[in-house]
Short mmCIF file of C-alpha atoms in Angstrom, two decimals:
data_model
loop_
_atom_site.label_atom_id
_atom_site.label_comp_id
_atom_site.label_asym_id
_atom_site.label_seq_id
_atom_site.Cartn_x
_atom_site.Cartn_y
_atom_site.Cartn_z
CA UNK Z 1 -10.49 15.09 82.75
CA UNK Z 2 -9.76 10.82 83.34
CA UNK Z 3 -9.77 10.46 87.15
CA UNK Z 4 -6.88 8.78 88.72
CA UNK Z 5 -7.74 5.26 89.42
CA UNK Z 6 -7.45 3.29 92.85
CA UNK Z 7 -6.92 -1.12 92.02
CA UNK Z 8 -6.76 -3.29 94.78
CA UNK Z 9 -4.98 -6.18 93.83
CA UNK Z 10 -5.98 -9.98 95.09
CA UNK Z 11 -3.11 -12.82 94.61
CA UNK Z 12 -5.73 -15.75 94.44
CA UNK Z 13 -3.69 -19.63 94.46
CA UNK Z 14 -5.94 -22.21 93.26
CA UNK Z 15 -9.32 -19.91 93.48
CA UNK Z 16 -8.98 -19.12 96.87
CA UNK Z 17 -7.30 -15.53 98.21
CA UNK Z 18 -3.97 -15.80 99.94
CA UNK Z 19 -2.83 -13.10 102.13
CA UNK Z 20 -5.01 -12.38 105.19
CA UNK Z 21 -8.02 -10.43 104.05
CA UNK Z 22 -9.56 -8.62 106.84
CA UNK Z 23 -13.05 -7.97 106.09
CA UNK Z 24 -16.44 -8.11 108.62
CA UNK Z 25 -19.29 -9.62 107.63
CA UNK Z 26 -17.35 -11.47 105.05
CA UNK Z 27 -18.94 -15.37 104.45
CA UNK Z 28 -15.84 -16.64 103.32
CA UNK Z 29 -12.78 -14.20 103.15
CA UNK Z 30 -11.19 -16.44 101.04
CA UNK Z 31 -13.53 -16.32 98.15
CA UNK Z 32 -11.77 -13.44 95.32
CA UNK Z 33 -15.53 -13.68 93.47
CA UNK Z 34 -17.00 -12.28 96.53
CA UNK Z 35 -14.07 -9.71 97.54
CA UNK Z 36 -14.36 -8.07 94.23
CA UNK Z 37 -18.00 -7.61 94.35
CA UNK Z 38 -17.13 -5.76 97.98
CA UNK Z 39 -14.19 -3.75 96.13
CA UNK Z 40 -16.61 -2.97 93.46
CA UNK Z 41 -19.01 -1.74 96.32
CA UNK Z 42 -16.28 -0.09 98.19
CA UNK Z 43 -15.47 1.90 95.38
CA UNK Z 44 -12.39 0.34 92.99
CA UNK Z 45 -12.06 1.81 90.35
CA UNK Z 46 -10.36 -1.50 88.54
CA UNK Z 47 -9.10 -5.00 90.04
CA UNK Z 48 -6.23 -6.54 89.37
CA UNK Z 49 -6.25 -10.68 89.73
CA UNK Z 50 -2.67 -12.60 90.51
CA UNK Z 51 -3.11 -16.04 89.83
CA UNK Z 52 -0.17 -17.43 91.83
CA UNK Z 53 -1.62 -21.16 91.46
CA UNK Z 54 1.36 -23.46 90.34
CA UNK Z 55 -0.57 -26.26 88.59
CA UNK Z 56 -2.70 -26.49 85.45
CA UNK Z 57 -5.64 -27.37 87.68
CA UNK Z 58 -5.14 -24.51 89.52
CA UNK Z 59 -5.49 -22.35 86.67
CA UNK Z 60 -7.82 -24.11 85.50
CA UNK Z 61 -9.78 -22.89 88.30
CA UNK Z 62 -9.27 -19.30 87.73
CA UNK Z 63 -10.65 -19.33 84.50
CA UNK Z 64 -14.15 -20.23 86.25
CA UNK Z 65 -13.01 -17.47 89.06
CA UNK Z 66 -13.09 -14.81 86.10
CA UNK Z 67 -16.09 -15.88 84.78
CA UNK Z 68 -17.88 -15.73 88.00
CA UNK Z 69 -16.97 -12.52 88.58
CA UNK Z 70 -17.20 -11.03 85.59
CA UNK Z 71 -21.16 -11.52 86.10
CA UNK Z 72 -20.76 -10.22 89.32
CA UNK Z 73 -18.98 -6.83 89.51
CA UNK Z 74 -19.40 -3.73 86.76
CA UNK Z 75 -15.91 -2.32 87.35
CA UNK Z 76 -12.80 -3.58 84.86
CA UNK Z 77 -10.80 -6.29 85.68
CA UNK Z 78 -7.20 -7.45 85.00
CA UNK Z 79 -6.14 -11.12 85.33
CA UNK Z 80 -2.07 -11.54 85.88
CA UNK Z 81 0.07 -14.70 86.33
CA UNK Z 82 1.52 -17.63 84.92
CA UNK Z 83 -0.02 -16.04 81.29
CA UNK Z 84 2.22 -17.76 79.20
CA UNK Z 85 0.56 -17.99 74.96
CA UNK Z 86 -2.01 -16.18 73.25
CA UNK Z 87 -4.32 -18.71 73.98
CA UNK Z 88 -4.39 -18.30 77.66
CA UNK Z 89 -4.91 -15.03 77.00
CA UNK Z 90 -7.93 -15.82 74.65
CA UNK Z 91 -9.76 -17.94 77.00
CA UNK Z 92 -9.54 -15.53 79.96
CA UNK Z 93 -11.13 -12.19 78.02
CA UNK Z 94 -13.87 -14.79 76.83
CA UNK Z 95 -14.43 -15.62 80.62
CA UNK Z 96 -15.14 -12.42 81.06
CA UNK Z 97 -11.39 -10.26 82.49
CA UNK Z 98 -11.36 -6.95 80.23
CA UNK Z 99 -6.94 -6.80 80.83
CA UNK Z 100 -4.54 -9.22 80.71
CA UNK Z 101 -1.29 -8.88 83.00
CA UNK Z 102 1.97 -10.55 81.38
CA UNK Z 103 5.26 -9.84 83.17
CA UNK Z 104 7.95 -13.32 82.85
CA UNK Z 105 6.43 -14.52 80.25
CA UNK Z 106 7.22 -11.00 78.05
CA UNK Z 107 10.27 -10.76 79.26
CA UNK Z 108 11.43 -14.33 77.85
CA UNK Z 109 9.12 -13.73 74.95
CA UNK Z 110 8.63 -9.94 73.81
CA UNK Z 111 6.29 -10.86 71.18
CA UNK Z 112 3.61 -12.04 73.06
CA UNK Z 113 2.83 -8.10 73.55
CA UNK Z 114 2.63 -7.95 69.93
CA UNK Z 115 0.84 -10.85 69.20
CA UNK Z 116 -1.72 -9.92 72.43
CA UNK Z 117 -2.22 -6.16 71.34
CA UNK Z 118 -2.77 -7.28 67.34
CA UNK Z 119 -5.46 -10.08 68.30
CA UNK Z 120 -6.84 -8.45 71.31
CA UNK Z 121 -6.45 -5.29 71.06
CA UNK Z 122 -3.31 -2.60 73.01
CA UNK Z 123 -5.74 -1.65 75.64
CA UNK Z 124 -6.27 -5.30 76.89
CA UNK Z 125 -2.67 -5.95 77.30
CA UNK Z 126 -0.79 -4.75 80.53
CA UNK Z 127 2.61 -5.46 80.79
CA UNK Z 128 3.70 -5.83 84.24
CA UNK Z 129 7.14 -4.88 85.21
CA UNK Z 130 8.96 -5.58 88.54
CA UNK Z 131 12.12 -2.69 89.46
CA UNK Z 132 14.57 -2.78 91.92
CA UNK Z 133 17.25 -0.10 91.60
CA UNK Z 134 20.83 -0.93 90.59
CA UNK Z 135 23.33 0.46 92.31
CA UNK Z 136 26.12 0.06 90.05
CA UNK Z 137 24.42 1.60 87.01
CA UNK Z 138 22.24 4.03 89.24
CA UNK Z 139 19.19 3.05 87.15
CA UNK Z 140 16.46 0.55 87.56
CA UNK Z 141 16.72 -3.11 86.73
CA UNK Z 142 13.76 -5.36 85.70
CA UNK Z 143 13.44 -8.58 87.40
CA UNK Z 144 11.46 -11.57 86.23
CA UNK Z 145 10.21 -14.90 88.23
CA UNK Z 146 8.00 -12.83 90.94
CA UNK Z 147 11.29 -10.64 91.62
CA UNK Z 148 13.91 -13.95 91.95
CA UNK Z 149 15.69 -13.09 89.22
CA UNK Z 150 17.51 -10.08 87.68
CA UNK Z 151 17.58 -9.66 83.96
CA UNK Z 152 20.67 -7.47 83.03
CA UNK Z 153 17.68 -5.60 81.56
CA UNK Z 154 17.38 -2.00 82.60
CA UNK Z 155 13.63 -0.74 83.28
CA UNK Z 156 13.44 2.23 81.53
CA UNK Z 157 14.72 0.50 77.85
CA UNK Z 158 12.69 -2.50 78.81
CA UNK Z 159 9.07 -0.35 79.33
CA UNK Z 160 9.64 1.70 76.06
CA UNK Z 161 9.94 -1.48 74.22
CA UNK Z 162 6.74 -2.82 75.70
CA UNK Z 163 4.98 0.16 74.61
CA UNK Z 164 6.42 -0.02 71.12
CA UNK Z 165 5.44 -4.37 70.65
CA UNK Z 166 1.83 -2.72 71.64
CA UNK Z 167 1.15 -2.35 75.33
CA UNK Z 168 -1.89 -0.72 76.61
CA UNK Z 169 -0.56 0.33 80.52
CA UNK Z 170 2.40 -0.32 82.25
CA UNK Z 171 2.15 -2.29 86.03
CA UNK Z 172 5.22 -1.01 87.71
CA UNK Z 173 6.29 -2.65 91.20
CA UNK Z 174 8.97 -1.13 92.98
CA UNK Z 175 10.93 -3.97 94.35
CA UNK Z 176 12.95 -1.54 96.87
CA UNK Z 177 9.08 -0.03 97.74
CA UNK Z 178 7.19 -3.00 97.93
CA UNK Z 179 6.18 -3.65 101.69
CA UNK Z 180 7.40 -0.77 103.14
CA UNK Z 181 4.74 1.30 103.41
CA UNK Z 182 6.62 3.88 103.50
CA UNK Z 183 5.39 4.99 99.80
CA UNK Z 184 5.60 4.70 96.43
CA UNK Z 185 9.15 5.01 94.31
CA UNK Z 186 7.96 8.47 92.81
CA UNK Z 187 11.72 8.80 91.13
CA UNK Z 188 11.14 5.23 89.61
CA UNK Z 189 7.40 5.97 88.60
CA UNK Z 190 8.07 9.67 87.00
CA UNK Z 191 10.80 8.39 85.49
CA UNK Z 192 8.85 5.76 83.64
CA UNK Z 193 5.62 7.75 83.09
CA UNK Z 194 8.01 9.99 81.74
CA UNK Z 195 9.20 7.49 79.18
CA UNK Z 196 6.01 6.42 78.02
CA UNK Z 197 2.42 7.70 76.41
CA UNK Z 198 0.81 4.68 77.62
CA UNK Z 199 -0.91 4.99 81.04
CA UNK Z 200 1.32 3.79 84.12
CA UNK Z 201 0.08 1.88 87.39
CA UNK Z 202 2.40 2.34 90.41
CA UNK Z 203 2.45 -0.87 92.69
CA UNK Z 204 4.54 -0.97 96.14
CA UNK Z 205 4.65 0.97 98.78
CA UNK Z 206 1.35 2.50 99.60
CA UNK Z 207 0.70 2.88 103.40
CA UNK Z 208 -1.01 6.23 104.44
CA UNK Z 209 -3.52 8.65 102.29
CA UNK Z 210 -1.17 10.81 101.39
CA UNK Z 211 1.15 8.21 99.75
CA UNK Z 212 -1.58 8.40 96.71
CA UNK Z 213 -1.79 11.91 96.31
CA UNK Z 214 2.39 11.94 95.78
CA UNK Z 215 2.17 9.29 93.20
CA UNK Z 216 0.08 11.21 91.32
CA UNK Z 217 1.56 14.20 91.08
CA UNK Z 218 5.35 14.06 91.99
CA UNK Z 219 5.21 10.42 90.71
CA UNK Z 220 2.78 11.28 87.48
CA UNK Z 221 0.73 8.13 87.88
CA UNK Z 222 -2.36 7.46 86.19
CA UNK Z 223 -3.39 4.49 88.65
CA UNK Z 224 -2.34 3.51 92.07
CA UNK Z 225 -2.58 -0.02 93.18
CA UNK Z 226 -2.38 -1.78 96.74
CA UNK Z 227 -3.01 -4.96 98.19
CA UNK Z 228 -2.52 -5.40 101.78
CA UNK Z 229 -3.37 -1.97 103.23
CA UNK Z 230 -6.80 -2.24 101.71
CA UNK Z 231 -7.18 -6.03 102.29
CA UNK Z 232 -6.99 -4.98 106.19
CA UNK Z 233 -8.47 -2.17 106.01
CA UNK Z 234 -5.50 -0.15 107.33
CA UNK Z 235 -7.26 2.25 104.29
CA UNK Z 236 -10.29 2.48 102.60
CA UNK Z 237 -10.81 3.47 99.00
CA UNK Z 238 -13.04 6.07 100.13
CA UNK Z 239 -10.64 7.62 102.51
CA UNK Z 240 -7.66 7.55 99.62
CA UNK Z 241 -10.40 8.98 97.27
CA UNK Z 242 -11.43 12.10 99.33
CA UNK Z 243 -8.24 13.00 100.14
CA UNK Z 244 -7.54 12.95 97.01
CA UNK Z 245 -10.18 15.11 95.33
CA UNK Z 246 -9.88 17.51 98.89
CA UNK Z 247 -6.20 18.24 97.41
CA UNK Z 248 -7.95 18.68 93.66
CA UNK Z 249 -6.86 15.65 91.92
CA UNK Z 250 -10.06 14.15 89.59
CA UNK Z 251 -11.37 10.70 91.30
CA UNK Z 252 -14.47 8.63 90.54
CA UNK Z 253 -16.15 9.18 94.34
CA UNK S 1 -35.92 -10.50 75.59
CA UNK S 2 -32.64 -8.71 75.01
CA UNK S 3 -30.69 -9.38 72.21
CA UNK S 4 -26.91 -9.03 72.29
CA UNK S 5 -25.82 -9.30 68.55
CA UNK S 6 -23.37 -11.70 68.73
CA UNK S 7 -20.88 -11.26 65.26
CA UNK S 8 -17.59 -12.44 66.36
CA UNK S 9 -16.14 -9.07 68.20
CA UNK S 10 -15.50 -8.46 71.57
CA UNK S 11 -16.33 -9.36 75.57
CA UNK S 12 -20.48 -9.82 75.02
CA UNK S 13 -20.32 -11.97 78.26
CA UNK S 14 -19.84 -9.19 80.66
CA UNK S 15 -22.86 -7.15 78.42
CA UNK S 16 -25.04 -10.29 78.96
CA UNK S 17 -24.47 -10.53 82.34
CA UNK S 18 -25.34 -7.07 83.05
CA UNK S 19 -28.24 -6.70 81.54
CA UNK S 20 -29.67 -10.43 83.61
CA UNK S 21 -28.53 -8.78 86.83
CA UNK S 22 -31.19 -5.80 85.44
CA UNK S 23 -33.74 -8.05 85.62
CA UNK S 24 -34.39 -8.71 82.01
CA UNK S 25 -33.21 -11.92 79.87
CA UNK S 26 -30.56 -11.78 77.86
CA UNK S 27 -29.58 -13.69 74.31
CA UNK S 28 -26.28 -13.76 72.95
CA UNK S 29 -26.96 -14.91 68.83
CA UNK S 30 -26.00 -14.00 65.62
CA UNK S 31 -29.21 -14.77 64.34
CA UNK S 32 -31.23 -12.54 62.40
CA UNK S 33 -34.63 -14.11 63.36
CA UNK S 34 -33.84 -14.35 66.93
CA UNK S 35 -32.37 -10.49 66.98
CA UNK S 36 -35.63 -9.43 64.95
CA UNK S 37 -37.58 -11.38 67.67
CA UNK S 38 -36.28 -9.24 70.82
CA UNK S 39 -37.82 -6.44 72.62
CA UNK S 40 -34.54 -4.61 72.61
CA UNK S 41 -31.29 -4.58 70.69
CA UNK S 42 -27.85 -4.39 71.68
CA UNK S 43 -24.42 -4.20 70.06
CA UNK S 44 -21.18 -4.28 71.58
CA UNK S 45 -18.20 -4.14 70.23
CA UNK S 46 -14.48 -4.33 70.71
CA UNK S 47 -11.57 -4.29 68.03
CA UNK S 48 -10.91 -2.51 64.88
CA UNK S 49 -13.95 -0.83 62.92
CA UNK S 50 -12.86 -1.90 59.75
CA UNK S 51 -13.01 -6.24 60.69
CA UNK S 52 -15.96 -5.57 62.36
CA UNK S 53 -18.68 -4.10 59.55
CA UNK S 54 -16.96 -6.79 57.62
CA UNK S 55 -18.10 -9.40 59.60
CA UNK S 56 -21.43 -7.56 59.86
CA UNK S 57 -21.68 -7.90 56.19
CA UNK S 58 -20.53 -11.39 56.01
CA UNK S 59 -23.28 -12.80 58.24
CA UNK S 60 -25.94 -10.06 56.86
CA UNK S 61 -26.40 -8.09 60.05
CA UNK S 62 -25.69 -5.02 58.82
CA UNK S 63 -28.90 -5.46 57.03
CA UNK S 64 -30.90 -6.94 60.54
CA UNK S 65 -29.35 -3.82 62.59
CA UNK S 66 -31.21 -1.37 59.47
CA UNK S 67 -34.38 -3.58 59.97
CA UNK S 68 -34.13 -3.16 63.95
CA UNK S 69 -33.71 0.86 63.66
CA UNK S 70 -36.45 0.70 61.12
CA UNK S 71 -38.72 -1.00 63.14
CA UNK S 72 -38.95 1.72 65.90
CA UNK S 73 -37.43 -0.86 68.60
CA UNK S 74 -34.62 0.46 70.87
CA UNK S 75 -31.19 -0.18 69.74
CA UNK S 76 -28.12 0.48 71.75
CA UNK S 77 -25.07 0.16 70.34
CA UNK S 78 -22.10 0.14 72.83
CA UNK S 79 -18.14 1.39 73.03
CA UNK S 80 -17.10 -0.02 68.85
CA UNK S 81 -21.17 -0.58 68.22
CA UNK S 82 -21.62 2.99 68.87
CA UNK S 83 -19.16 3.89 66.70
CA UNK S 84 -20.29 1.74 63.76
CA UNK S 85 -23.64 3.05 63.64
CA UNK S 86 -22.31 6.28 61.95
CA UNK S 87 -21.87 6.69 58.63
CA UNK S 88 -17.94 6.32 58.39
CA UNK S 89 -14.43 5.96 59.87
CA UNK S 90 -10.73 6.28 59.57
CA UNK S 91 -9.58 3.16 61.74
CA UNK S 92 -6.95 2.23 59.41
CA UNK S 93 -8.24 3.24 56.14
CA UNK S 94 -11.92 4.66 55.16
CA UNK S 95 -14.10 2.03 56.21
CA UNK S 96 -18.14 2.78 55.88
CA UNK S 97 -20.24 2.26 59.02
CA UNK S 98 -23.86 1.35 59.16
CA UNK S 99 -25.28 5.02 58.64
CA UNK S 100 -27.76 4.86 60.92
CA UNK S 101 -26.42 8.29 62.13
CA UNK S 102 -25.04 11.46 60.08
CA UNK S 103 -21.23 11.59 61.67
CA UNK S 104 -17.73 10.60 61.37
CA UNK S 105 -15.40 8.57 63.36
CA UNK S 106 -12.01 10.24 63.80
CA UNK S 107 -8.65 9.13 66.03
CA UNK S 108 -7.60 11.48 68.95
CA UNK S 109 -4.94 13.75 67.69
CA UNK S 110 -2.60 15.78 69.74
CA UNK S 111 0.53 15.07 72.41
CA UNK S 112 -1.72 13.08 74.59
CA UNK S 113 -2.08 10.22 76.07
CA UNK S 114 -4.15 7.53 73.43
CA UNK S 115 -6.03 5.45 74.04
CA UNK S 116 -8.70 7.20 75.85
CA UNK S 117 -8.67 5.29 79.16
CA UNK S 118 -10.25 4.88 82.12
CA UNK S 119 -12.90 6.85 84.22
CA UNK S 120 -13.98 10.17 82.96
CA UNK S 121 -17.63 12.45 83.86
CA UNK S 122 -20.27 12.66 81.29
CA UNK S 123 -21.93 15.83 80.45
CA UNK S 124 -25.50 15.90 79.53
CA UNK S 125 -25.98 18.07 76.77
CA UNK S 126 -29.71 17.58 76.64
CA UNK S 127 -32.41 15.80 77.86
CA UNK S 128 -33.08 12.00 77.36
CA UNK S 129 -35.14 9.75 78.83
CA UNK S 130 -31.35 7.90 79.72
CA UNK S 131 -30.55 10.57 82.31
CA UNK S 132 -33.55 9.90 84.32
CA UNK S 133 -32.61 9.81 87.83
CA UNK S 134 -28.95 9.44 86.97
CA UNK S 135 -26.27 12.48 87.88
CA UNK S 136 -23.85 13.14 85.50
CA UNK S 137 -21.11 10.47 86.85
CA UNK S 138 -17.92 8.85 85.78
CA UNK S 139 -18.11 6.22 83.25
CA UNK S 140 -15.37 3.83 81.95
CA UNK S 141 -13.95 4.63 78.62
CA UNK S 142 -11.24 2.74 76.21
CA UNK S 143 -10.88 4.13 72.83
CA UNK S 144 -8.71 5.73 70.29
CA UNK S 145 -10.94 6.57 67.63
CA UNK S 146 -13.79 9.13 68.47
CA UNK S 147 -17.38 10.20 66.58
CA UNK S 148 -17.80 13.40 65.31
CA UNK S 149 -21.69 14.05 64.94
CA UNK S 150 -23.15 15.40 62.12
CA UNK S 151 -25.92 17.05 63.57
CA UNK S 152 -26.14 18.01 66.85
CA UNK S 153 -29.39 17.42 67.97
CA UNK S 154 -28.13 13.23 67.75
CA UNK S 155 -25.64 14.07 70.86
CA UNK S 156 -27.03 13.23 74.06
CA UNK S 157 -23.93 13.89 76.48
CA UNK S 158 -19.93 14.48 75.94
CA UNK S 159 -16.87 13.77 78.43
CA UNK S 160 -13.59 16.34 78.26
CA UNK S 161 -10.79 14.81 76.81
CA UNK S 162 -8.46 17.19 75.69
CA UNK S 163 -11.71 18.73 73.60
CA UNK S 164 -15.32 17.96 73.89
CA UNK S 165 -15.91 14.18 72.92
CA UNK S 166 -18.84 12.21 72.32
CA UNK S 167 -20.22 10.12 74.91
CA UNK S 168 -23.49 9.03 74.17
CA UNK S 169 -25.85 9.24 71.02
CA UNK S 170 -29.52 8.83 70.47
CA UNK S 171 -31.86 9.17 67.43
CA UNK S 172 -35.48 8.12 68.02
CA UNK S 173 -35.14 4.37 69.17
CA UNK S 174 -31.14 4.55 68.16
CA UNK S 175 -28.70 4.47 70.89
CA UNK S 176 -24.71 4.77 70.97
CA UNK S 177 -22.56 4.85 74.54
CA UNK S 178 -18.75 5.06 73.34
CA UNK S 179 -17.51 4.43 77.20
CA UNK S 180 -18.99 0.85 78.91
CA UNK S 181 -21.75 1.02 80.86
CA UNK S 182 -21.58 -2.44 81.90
CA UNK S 183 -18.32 -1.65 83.41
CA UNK S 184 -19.13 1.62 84.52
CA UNK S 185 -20.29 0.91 87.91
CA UNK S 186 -23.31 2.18 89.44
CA UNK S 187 -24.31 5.35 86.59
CA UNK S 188 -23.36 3.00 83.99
CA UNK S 189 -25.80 0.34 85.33
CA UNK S 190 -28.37 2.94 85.71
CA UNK S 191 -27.68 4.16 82.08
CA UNK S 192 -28.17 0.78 80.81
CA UNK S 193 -31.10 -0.12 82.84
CA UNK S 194 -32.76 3.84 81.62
CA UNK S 195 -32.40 1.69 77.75
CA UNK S 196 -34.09 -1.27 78.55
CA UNK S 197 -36.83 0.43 80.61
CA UNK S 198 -37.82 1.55 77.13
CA UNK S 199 -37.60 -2.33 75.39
#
């Protein structure tokens, strides 16, 4: 049976780690290369990589960030943000990242899924979706621009269509979720799992142990991901992973 | 040396990298004489089975991976690599493999979720001087397309997914791994390091 997976996501600007990370013994807690060897270490089953650099040079700079890490850590890898043409694509799975994350840039351009998946390959293409709920047509709404702007486009037409043009997993934020701690959107994530025969990741929300174990059953996750309650150590993978096979769900310990 | 046969498919820098963190030098090339040349063999392999023997056949590896198998040194091939080392598959259309073992190469069929991926436990189903000192852990997979093995004796270890499916493969000095051991943590680094002990 595939184990549920645990990412911890980095946003890295310009190669360096934003967001507090709050490890000991860390040289520099601002170097992603190092963090993901520790993650790897720690037990991650998968990183995820959000390259919120503005500039071409900062980019530029995460292509070397891949490529360093790629020769340091032995766990998959996902690089996300600003991803824009095939071509970026290209030259970050030759640094080295085994996933590519596209979210805007899909949106305004559906066929870069299909153009990704037919070069690349489905399972190297993960389309990234951000959800906040709408009210007014008591479904979910997809928003683009790092969650500035609503779309019109509703989540659950939007995902299906990704999987169609060739997507290998689904990233799913919950917008209403997302820095709450409170726990995941299980209604938004069943709903889309639901949809879909592509594997889902559920993003936003995650603050205590048990907030896992939900998502994957209520919320029929294949993947959990979380930044900052892992970045300071509020939770350890290990911890999320024992509770998790205690209860009887299948985890890589 | 370790070659890493280098014939347009795939991620071969992550392969590379693992097997220098191992300890042992590692060549990316495409080049016969320099694959003939190492102590140890290894192809990887991502994409479509079909574009990939044809680009074997293009540059005349298919012939340099027979001369490697022939020549008694170990070969490993790795995720597609394993799967092109049998003797045929359906990946859109019949395509024929390398033959090097008796099986076919089939899709997963059934209401499941395809492809095949993420982290999922091996199952030893005999001895091999690969297991040594490694428990039977989880390994990373990512595939839709799965070998069936001719003869049994050839299968090494399986994973569940929805049936029995083939994990790893080994003939003499012939090797397959259908998951990634270089991005299998630390059993698939042990894995890989239990092949090249033997190079």
């Amino acid at each position: 049976m595939l184990a549920k997976r645990i990412i911890p996501c980095l946003d890295v600007k310009d190669g360096r780690v934003v967001k507090g990370v709050n490890f000991v013994n860390l040289r520099d807690a601002g170097d992603p290369v190092e963090l993901a060897a520790i993650y790897d270490r720690e037990g991650a089953d998968e990183l995820v990589f959000l390259d919120i650099s503005a500039s071409h040079e900062g980019r530029e700079t995460m292509v070397e960030v891949v490529r360093q890490t790629a020769g340091e850590i032995s766990i998959p890898f996902t690089v996300g943000g600003g991803i824009k043409h095939v071509d970026d694509m290209k030259r970050l799975l030759r640094a080295g990242a085994d996933k590519i994350g596209i979210n805007t840039a899909a949106v305004l351009n559906p066929t870069l899924i299909s153009e990704g998946a037919e070069k690349f390959g489905c399972q190297c293409i993960v389309v990234a979706v951000d959800a906040k709920y709408n009210v007014e047509w008591q479904e979910w709404e997809v928003y683009t621009h790092g969650g500035r702007k609503p779309t019109g486009i509703r989540a659950l037409e939007w995902v299906k269509r990704a999987e169609q043009l060739g997507a290998g997993e689904i990233l799913l934020t919950s917008m209403d979720c997302d820095g709450t701690k409170n726990g995941f959107d299980l209604a938004l994530t069943a709903a889309v799992s639901d949809a879909l025969s592509i594997p889902v990741i559920a993003s936003g929300g995650a603050g205590q142990v048990g907030h896992f174990h939900d998502v994957f059953t209520a919320g029929k996750a294949d993947a959990g991901l979380a930044a900052s309650i892992f970045h300071y150590k509020e939770l350890t993978i290990a911890e999320v992973k024992i509770d998790l096979r205690d209860k009887g769900v299948e985890v890589r310990l | 040396m370790i070659a890493i046969v280098d014939y347009g498919m795939g991620n071969l820098h992550s392969v590379s990298k693992a097997v220098e963190r191992l300890g042992y030098e590692a060549l990316i090339s495409g080049d016969a004489q320099q694959i003939l040349s190492a102590r140890g063999v290894i192809l990887p392999g991502v994409g479509a089975f079909g574009d990939a023997m044809q680009h074997l056949r293009e540059t005349g590896l298919d012939h340099t991976m027979h001369q490697v198998a022939a020549s008694g040194k170990p070969l490993l091939g790795i995720c597609l690599g394993m799967q092109l080392l049998f003797e045929q598959s359906e990946e859109h259309g019949v395509h024929q493999g390398l033959g090097l073992l008796g099986g076919q190469v089939v899709r997963f069929r059934g209401s499941y979720k395809v492809p095949h991926m993420g982290w999922n436990r091996l199952h030893n189903t005999q001895n091999s001087p690969l297991f040594e000192n490694v428990e039977e852990g989880h390994v990373y997979f990512v595939h839709s397309y799965h070998a069936i093995v001719t003869d049994s004796t050839d299968l090494l270890a399986t994973t569940d997914y929805y049936q029995s499916v083939t994990a790893i493969v080994g003939r003499k000095n012939v090797f397959g791994m259908q998951f990634h051991p270089e991005k299998s943590g630390e059993t698939g680094l042990k894995l890989l390091a239990n092949f090249l002990k033997h190079c």
